[in-house]
Short mmCIF file of C-alpha atoms in Angstrom, two decimals:
data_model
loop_
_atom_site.label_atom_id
_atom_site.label_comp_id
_atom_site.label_asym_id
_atom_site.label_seq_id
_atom_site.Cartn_x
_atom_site.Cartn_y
_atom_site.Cartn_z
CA UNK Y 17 -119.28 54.32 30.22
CA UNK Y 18 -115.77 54.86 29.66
CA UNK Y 19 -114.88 57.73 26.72
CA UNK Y 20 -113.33 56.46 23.74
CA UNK Y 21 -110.67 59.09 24.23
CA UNK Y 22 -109.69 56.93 27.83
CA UNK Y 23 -109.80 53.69 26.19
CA UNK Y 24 -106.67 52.51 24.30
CA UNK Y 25 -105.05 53.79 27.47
CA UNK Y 26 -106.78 51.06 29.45
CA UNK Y 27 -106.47 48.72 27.21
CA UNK Y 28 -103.17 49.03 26.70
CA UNK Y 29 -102.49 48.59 30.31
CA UNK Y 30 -103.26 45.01 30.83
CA UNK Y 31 -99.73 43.70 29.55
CA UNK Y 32 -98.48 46.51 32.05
CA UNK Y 33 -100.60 45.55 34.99
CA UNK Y 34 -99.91 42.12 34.48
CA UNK Y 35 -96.31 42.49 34.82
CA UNK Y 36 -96.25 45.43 37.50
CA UNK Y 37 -99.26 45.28 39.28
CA UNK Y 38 -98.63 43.47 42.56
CA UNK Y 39 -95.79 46.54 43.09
CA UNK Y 40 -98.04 49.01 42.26
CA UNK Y 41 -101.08 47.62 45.02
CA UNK Y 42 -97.83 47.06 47.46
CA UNK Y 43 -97.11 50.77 47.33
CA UNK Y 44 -100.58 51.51 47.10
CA UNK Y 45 -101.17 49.94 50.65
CA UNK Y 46 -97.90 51.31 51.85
CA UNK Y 47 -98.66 54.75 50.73
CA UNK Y 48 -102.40 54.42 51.90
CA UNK Y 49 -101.64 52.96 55.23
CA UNK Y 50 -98.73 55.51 56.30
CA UNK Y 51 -101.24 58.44 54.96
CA UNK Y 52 -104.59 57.41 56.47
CA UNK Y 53 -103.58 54.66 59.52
CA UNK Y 54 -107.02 54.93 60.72
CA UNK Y 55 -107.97 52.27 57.56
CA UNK Y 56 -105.91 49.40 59.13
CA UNK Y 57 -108.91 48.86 61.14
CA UNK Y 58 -111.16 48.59 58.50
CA UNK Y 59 -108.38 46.01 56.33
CA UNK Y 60 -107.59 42.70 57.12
CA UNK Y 61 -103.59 43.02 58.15
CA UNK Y 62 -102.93 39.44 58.61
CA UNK Y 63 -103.86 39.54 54.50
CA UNK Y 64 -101.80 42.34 54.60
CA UNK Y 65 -98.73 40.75 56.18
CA UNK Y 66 -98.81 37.99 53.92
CA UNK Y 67 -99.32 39.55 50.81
CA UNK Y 68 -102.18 37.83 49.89
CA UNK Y 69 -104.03 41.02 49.49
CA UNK Y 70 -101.65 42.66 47.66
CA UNK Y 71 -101.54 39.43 45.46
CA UNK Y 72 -105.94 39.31 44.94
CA UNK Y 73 -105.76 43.35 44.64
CA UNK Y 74 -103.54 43.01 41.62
CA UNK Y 75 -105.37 40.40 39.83
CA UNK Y 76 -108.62 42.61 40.46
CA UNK Y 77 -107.09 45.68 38.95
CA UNK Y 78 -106.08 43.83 36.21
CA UNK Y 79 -109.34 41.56 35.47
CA UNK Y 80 -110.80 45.29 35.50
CA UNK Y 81 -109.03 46.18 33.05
CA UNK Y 82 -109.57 43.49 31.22
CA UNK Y 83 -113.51 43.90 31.14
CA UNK Y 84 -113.91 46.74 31.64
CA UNK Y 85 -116.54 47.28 28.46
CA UNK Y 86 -117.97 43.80 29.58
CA UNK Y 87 -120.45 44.68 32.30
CA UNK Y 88 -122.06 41.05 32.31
CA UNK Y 89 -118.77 39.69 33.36
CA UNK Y 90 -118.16 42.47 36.29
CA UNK Y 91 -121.67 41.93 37.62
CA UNK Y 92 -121.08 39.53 39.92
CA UNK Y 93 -117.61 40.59 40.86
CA UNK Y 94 -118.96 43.86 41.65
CA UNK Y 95 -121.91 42.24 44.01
CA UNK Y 96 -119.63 40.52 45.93
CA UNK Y 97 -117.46 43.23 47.01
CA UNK Y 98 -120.60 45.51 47.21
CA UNK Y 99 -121.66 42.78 50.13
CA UNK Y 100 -118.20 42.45 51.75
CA UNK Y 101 -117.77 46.26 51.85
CA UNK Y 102 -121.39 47.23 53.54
CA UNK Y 103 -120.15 44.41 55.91
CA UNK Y 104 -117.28 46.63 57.30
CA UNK Y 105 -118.86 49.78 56.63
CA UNK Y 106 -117.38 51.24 54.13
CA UNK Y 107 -118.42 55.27 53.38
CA UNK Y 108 -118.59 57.00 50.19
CA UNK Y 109 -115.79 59.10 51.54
CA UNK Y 110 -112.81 56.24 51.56
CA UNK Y 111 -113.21 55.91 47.44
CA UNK Y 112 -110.97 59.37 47.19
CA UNK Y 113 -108.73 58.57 49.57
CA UNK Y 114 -108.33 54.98 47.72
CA UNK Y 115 -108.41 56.48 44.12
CA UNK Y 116 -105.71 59.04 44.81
CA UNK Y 117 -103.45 56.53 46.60
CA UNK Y 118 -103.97 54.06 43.88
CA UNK Y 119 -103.01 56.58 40.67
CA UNK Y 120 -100.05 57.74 43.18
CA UNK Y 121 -98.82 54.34 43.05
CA UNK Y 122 -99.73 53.40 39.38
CA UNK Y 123 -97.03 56.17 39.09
CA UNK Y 124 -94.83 55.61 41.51
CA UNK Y 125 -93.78 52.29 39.96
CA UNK Y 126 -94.36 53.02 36.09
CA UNK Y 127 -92.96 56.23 36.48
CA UNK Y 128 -91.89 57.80 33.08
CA UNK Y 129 -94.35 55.34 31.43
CA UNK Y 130 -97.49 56.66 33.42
CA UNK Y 131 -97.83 59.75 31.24
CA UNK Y 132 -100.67 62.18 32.07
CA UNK Y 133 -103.05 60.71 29.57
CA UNK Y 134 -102.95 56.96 31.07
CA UNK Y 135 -102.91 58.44 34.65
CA UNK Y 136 -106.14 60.81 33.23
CA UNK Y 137 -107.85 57.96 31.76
CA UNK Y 138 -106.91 55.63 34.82
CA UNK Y 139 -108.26 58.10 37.26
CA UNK Y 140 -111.77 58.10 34.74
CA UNK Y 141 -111.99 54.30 34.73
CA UNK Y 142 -111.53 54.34 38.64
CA UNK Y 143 -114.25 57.16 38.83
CA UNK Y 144 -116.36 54.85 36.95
CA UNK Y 145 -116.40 51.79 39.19
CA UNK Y 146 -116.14 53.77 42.63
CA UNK Y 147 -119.61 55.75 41.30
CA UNK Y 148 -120.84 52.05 40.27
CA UNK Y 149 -119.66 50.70 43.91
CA UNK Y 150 -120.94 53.84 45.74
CA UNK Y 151 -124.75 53.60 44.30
CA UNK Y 152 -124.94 49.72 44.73
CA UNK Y 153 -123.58 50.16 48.18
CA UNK Y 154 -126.24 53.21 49.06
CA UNK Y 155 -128.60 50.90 47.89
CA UNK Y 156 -127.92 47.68 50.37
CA UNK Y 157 -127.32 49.56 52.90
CA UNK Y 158 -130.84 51.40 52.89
CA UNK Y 159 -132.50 47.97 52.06
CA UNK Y 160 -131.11 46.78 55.23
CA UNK Y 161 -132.18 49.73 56.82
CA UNK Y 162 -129.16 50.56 58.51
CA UNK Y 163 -126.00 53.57 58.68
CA UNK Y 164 -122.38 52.68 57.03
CA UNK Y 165 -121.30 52.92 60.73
CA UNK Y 166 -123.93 51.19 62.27
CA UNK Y 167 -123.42 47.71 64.46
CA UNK Y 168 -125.85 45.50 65.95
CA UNK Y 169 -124.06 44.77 69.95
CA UNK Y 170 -125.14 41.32 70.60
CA UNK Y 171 -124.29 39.06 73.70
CA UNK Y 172 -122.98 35.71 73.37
CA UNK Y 173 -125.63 33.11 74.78
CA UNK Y 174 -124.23 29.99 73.95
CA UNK Y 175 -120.81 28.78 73.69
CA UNK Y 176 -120.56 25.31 71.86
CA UNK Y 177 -117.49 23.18 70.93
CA UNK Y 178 -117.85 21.46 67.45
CA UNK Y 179 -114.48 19.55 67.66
CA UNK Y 180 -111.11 21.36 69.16
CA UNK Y 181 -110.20 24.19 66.67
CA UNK Y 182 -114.11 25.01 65.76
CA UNK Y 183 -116.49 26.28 68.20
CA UNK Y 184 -120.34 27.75 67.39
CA UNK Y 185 -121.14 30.85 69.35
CA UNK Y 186 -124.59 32.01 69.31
CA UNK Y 187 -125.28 35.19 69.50
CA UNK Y 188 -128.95 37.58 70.67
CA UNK Y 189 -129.48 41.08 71.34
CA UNK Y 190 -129.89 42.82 74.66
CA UNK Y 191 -133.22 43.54 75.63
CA UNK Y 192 -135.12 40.67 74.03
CA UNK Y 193 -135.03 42.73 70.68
CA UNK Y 194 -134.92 40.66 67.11
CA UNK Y 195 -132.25 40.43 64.93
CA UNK Y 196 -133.06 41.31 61.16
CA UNK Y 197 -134.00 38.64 58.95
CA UNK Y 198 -131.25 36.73 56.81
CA UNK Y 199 -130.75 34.59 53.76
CA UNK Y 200 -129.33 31.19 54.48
CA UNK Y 201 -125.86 30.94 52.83
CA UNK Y 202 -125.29 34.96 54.04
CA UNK Y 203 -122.59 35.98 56.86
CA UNK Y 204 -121.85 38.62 59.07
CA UNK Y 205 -118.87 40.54 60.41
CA UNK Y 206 -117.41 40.14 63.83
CA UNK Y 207 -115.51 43.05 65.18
CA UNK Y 208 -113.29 42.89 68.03
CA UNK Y 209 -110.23 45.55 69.31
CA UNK Y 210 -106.98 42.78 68.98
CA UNK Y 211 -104.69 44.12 72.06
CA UNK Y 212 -101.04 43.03 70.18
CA UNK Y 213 -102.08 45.06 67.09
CA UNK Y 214 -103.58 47.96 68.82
CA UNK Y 215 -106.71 47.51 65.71
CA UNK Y 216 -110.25 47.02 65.52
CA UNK Y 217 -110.24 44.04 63.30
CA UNK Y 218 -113.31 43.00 61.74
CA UNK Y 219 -114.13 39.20 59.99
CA UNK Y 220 -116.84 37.75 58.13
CA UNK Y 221 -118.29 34.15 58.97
CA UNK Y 222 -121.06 32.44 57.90
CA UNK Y 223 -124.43 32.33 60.03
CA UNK Y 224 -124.55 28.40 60.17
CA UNK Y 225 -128.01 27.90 61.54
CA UNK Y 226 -132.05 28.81 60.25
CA UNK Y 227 -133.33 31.87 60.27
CA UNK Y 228 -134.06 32.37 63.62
CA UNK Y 229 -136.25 35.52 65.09
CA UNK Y 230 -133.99 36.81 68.12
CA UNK Y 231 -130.45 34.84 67.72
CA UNK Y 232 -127.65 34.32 65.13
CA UNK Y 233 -125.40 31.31 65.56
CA UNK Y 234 -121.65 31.39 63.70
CA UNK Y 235 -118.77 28.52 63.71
CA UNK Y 236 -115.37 29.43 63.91
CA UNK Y 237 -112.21 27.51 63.14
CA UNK Y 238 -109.32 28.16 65.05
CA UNK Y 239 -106.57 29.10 62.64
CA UNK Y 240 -103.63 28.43 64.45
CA UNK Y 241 -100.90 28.69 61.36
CA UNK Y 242 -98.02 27.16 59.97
CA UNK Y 243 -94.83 27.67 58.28
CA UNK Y 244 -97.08 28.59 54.73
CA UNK Y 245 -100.06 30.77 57.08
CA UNK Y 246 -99.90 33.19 59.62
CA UNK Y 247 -102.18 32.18 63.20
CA UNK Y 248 -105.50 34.27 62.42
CA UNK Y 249 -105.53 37.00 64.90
CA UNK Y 250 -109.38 37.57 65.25
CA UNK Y 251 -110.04 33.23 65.29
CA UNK Y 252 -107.86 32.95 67.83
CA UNK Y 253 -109.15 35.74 70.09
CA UNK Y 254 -112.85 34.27 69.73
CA UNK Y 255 -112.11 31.01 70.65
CA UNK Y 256 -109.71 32.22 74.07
CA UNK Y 257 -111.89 35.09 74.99
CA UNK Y 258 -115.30 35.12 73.86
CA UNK Y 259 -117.47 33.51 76.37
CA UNK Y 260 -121.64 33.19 77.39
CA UNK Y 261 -122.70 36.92 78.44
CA UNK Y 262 -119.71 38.28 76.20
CA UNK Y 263 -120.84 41.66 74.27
CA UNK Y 264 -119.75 42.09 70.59
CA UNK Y 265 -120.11 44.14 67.26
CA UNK Y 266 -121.42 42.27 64.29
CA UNK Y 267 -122.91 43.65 61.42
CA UNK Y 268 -125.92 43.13 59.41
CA UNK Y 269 -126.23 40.34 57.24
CA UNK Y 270 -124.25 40.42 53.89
CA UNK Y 271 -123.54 38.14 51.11
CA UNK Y 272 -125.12 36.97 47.56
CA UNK Y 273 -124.21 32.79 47.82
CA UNK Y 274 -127.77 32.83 48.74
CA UNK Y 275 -130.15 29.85 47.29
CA UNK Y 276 -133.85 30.04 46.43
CA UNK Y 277 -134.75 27.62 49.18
CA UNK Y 278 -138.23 27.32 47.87
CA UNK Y 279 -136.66 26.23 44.30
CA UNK Y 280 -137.95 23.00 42.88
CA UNK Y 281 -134.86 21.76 40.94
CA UNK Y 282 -132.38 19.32 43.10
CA UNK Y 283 -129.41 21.61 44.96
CA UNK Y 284 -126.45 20.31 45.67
CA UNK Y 285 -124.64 21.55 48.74
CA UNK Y 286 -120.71 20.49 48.19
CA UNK Y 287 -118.16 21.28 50.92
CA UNK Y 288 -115.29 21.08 52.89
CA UNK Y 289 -113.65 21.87 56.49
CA UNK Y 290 -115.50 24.80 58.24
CA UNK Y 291 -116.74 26.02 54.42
CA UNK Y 292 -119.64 23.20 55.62
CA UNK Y 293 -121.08 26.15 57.85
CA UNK Y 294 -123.38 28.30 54.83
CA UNK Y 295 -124.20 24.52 53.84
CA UNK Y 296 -126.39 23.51 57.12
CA UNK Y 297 -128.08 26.91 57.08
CA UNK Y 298 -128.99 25.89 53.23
CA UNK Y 299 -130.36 22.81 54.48
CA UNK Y 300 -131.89 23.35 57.81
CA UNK Y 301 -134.00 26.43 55.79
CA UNK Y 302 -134.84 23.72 53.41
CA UNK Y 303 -135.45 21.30 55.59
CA UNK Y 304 -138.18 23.52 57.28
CA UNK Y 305 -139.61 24.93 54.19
CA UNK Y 306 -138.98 22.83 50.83
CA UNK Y 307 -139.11 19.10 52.55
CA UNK Y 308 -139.39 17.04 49.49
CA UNK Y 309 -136.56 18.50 47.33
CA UNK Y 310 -134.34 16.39 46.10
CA UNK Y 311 -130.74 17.60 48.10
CA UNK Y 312 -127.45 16.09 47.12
CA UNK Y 313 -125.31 17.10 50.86
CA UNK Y 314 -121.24 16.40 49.79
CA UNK Y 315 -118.78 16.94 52.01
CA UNK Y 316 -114.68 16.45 53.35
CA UNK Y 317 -113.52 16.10 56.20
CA UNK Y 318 -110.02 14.53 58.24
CA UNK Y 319 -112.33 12.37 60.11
CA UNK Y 320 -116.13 11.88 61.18
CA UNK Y 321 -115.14 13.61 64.13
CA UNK Y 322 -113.98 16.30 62.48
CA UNK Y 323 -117.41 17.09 61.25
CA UNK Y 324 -119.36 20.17 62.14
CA UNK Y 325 -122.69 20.35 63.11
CA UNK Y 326 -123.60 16.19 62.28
CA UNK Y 327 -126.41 16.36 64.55
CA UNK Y 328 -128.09 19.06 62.27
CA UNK Y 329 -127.57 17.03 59.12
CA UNK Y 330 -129.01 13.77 61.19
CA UNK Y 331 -131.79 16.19 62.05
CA UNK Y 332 -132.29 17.15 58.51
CA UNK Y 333 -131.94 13.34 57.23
CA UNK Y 334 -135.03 12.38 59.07
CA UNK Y 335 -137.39 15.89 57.49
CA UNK Y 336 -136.23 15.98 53.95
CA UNK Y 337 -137.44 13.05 52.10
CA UNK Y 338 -134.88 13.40 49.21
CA UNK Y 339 -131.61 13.96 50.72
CA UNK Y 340 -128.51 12.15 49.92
CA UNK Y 341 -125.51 12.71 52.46
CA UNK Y 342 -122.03 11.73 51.43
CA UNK Y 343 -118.90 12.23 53.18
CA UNK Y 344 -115.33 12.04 52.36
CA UNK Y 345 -112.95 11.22 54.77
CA UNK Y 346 -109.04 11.04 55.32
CA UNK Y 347 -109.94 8.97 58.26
CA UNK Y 348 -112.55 6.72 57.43
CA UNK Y 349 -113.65 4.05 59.80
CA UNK Y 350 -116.59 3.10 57.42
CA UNK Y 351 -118.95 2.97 60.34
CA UNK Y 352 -121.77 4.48 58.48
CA UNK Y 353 -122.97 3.58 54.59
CA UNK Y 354 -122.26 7.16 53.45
CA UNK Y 355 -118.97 7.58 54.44
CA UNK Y 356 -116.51 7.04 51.83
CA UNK Y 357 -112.02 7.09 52.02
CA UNK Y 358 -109.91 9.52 50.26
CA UNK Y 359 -110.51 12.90 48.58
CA UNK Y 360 -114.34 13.57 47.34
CA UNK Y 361 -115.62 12.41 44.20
CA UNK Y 362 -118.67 13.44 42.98
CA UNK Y 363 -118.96 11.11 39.57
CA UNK Y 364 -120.73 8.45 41.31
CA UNK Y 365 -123.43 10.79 42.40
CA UNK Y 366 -124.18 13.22 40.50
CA UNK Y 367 -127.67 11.38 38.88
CA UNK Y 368 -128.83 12.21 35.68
CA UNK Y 369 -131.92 14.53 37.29
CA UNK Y 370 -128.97 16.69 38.99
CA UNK Y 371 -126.73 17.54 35.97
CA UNK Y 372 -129.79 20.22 35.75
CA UNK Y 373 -129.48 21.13 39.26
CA UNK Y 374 -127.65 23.81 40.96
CA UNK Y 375 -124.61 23.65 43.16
CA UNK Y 376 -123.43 25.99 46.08
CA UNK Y 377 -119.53 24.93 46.69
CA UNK Y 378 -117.77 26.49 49.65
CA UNK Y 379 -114.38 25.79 51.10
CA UNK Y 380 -110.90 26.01 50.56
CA UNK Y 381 -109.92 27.78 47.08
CA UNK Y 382 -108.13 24.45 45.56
CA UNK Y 383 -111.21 22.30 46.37
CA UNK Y 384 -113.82 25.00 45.16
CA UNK Y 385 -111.68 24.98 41.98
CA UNK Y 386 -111.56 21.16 41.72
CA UNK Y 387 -115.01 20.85 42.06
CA UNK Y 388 -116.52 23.08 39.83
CA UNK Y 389 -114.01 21.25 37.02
CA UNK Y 390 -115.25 18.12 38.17
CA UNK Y 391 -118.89 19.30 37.82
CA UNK Y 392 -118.11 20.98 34.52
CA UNK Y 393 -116.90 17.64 33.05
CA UNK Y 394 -120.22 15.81 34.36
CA UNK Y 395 -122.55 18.40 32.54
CA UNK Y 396 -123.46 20.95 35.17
CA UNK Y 397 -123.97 24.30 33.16
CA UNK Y 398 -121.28 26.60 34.52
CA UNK Y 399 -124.20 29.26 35.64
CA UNK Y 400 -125.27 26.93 37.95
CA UNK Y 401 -122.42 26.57 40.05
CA UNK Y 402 -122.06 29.18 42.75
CA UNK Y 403 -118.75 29.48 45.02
CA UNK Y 404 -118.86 31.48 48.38
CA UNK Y 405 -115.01 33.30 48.86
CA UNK Y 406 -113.97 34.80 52.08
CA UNK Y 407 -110.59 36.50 52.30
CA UNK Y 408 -108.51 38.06 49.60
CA UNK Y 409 -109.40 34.88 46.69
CA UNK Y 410 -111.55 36.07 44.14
CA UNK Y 411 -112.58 32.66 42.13
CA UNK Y 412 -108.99 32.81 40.42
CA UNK Y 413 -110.17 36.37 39.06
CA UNK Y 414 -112.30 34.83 36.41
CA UNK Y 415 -115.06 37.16 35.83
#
């Protein structure tokens, strides 16, 4: 708990983090980076050359800071990132080299203002929530029964194309061995050596299949960026050079946007794009385990050909006796009676028996935001909607 002496100094720096923060995590990267190079392979530095993770860094210091006395509130926060970091590997020994770098720049950028109190009471709170981080991190990795350095090598058995910028790959271990067990709506990292940046690079994507007992199957969009988004380094490099009997790192499985499968209330699964890939695990594992729950199964999409994995949800259709599938499409040819034109709205079918269900929403940060308001304003409890976030997003930093 943080001293009462350390405090007011915290306190009083959420008007200052507010306004300075996103130069004080741009030196801190700078500084880090130019100190300890060896971390760009652990960081995502397309994030990085964006500013996006300078942006999400800042708004984390500062929702710290903010709540820092409220430990229901950081809870969750604090899971997630305890997930995404045993997905890289991250060691007890990178919190000092992060902590010091951090107060360096805190001061750095405040400079006169950062007297030795706030920097003292700074460098307690940080203390605080590395320990906190550290423990919880200890912990998953030892339930998963596995080393901070430790990847699974796994060779690519199938190669499938889901439209022209996604592709599945699935993946199985040499030797016949099985892969440890997972909970659908979890993902793993991919790590691959990216020639151009001379860096191990290292992305999380969600296992998009049922739990299987010797392979893992992933999809992967293609990003190929824009004027407003760089071309994703690690996408691209899967989809030109991973092929069937390709070797590569991933990690164990990670992640907390996990649903009870065996859960009697109705689930809805709400998506859009690629974030549909957590969504058919969800309902393939229910499919095979929970067949009569009621399932609401939402999702958006350019086209029905732009729709991944529709065999698995025809698959499902025909096992669950209480599924409802709904898609909205840009595109819409209204071949089939659930397809519906224009941008998804759920107030048509959200039934009176599902305001008390629970909702997993996964795609891009805009639609994940517009859905939970628009699930809110039905009557859906707001603890029993549950957003997955990859990248440097963190829910709009409400926590």
């Amino acid at each position: 708990m943080l001293s009462r002496a350390a405090k007011p100094y915290i306190d009083a720096s959420v008007p200052v983090l507010r306004q300075h923060g996103l130069a004080i995590t741009t030196l801190f990267y700078k500084n880090m980076f130019e100190s300890h190079p060896e971390l760009k392979n652990l960081f995502n530095m397309g994030n990085q050359a964006n500013g996006s993770q300078q942006q999400s860094l800042a708004a984390a210091v500062f929702a710290y800071a903010a709540n820092i006395d409220n430990s229901a509130a950081l809870a969750p926060v604090i899971e997630r990132i305890v997930h995404k970091h045993v997905s890289v590997g991250i060691k007890a020994e990178h919190y000092p080299i992060v902590g010091s770098n951090l107060i360096g720049a805190i001061k750095g950028v405040l400079g006169e203002a950062a007297t030795p109190e706030l920097l003292a009471a700074w460098e307690e709170a940080y203390g605080l929530l590395a320990d906190a981080l550290i423990d919880a991190e200890a912990r998953l990795y030892q339930q998963n029964n596995q080393q901070p350095d430790e990847w699974l090598k796994v060779k690519v058995v199938e190669k499938q194309h889901q439209s022209d910028d996604v592709v599945t790959f699935t993946f199985q271990r040499d030797g016949g061995q099985g892969l440890p067990k997972f909970k659908p709506g979890q993902y793993i990292s991919v790590a691959v050596h990216i020639e151009e940046l001379n860096l191990r690079q290292i992305r999380q994507y969600s296992l998009s299949d049922a739990n299987q007992d010797n392979t893992y199957r992933i999809t992967v969009k293609r990003e190929k960026g824009d004027e407003y988004k760089p071309r994703g380094n690690v996408s691209n490099w899967l989809h030109q050079h991973l092929r069937v009997g390709s070797v590569v790192d991933i990690s164990y499985p990670c992640g907390n946007f996990t649903p009870d499968v065996l859960g009697q209330q109705p689930i809805g699964l709400i998506s859009a794009g690629v974030g549909i890939t957590p969504m058919i695990s969800m309902v393939k594992e229910i499919s095979i385990n929970n067949p009569t729950r009621k399932v609401l199964f939402a999702h958006a999409a350019r086209s029905r050909a732009n729709i991944s994995h529709i065999e698995d949800i025809q698959h499902a259709r025909h096992v669950l006796t209480e599924l409802k599938t709904v898609f909205f499409l840009n595109e819409s040819k209204k071949q089939h009676a659930d397809e519906l034109e224009g941008r998804m709205d759920l107030s048509g079918h959200i039934s009176p028996e599902f305001k008390d269900g629970i909702y997993y929403i996964c795609g891009p940060q805009s639609f994940m935001d517009d859905q939970r308001d628009a699930l809110l304003e039905l009557g859906v409890a707001p603890n029993m909607i549950h957003r997955e976030v990859f990248g440097p997003e963190s829910l709009n930093h409400i926590i």
